[in-house]
Amino acid sequence: MPKLTQVNQIDITPEKFLRNCSRVELIELQLLLSSPHYQHQMQEPEAGEVSMIYLPSKQ
């Protein structure tokens, strides 16, 4: 029997991904993202990455 190989590529945005998560999956993601490992990764800019600039809010 011949063997067929198919390569698929899909584009899923973070928002689309989160909209399709269950409540339990969202809680798990929240716990993971609040862990020191991921907090460190979010705070360290990657090579060539531009950091966001926060402007003072009007009071």
mmCIF file of N, CA and C in Angstrom, residues 8-33:
data_model
loop_
_atom_site.group_PDB
_atom_site.id
_atom_site.type_symbol
_atom_site.label_atom_id
_atom_site.label_comp_id
_atom_site.label_asym_id
_atom_site.label_seq_id
_atom_site.Cartn_x
_atom_site.Cartn_y
_atom_site.Cartn_z
ATOM 1 N N ASN A 8 0.427 19.915 7.215
ATOM 2 C CA ASN A 8 -0.577 20.961 7.402
ATOM 3 C C ASN A 8 0.005 22.087 8.237
ATOM 4 N N GLN A 9 -0.424 23.283 7.939
ATOM 5 C CA GLN A 9 0.000 24.435 8.712
ATOM 6 C C GLN A 9 -1.238 25.245 9.068
ATOM 7 N N ILE A 10 -1.407 25.525 10.362
ATOM 8 C CA ILE A 10 -2.528 26.343 10.792
ATOM 9 C C ILE A 10 -2.001 27.523 11.602
ATOM 10 N N ASP A 11 -2.744 28.581 11.593
ATOM 11 C CA ASP A 11 -2.361 29.781 12.335
ATOM 12 C C ASP A 11 -3.392 29.995 13.434
ATOM 13 N N ILE A 12 -2.966 29.804 14.672
ATOM 14 C CA ILE A 12 -3.859 29.992 15.809
ATOM 15 C C ILE A 12 -3.282 31.106 16.676
ATOM 16 N N THR A 13 -4.054 32.162 16.842
ATOM 17 C CA THR A 13 -3.605 33.264 17.689
ATOM 18 C C THR A 13 -3.778 32.876 19.157
ATOM 19 N N PRO A 14 -3.042 33.525 20.046
ATOM 20 C CA PRO A 14 -3.225 33.244 21.474
ATOM 21 C C PRO A 14 -4.676 33.443 21.923
ATOM 22 N N GLU A 15 -5.334 34.469 21.393
ATOM 23 C CA GLU A 15 -6.725 34.718 21.779
ATOM 24 C C GLU A 15 -7.640 33.579 21.345
ATOM 25 N N LYS A 16 -7.461 33.086 20.120
ATOM 26 C CA LYS A 16 -8.262 31.955 19.645
ATOM 27 C C LYS A 16 -8.017 30.720 20.503
ATOM 28 N N PHE A 17 -6.757 30.505 20.859
ATOM 29 C CA PHE A 17 -6.410 29.367 21.701
ATOM 30 C C PHE A 17 -7.122 29.465 23.046
ATOM 31 N N LEU A 18 -7.041 30.633 23.684
ATOM 32 C CA LEU A 18 -7.662 30.810 24.996
ATOM 33 C C LEU A 18 -9.179 30.685 24.952
ATOM 34 N N ARG A 19 -9.792 31.182 23.876
ATOM 35 C CA ARG A 19 -11.250 31.075 23.754
ATOM 36 C C ARG A 19 -11.719 29.624 23.695
ATOM 37 N N ASN A 20 -10.850 28.739 23.264
ATOM 38 C CA ASN A 20 -11.227 27.338 23.140
ATOM 39 C C ASN A 20 -10.788 26.484 24.323
ATOM 40 N N CYS A 21 -10.215 27.108 25.339
ATOM 41 C CA CYS A 21 -9.813 26.376 26.540
ATOM 42 C C CYS A 21 -10.995 26.249 27.497
ATOM 43 N N SER A 22 -11.013 25.151 28.212
ATOM 44 C CA SER A 22 -12.024 24.970 29.252
ATOM 45 C C SER A 22 -11.627 25.782 30.484
ATOM 46 N N ARG A 23 -12.520 25.873 31.434
ATOM 47 C CA ARG A 23 -12.240 26.581 32.686
ATOM 48 C C ARG A 23 -11.017 25.978 33.381
ATOM 49 N N VAL A 24 -10.949 24.667 33.433
ATOM 50 C CA VAL A 24 -9.830 23.976 34.096
ATOM 51 C C VAL A 24 -8.523 24.248 33.351
ATOM 52 N N GLU A 25 -8.564 24.241 32.038
ATOM 53 C CA GLU A 25 -7.356 24.528 31.263
ATOM 54 C C GLU A 25 -6.889 25.964 31.473
ATOM 55 N N LEU A 26 -7.826 26.904 31.570
ATOM 56 C CA LEU A 26 -7.455 28.297 31.838
ATOM 57 C C LEU A 26 -6.815 28.448 33.212
ATOM 58 N N ILE A 27 -7.337 27.738 34.192
ATOM 59 C CA ILE A 27 -6.754 27.784 35.536
ATOM 60 C C ILE A 27 -5.349 27.199 35.509
ATOM 61 N N GLU A 28 -5.172 26.093 34.800
ATOM 62 C CA GLU A 28 -3.850 25.485 34.683
ATOM 63 C C GLU A 28 -2.867 26.440 34.015
ATOM 64 N N LEU A 29 -3.305 27.118 32.951
ATOM 65 C CA LEU A 29 -2.450 28.098 32.292
ATOM 66 C C LEU A 29 -2.081 29.243 33.223
ATOM 67 N N GLN A 30 -3.060 29.697 33.993
ATOM 68 C CA GLN A 30 -2.797 30.783 34.943
ATOM 69 C C GLN A 30 -1.748 30.367 35.960
ATOM 70 N N LEU A 31 -1.859 29.151 36.478
ATOM 71 C CA LEU A 31 -0.877 28.651 37.450
ATOM 72 C C LEU A 31 0.511 28.537 36.821
ATOM 73 N N LEU A 32 0.566 28.032 35.610
ATOM 74 C CA LEU A 32 1.851 27.911 34.930
ATOM 75 C C LEU A 32 2.475 29.277 34.670
ATOM 76 N N LEU A 33 1.674 30.208 34.158
ATOM 77 C CA LEU A 33 2.208 31.527 33.832
ATOM 78 C C LEU A 33 2.638 32.321 35.061
#
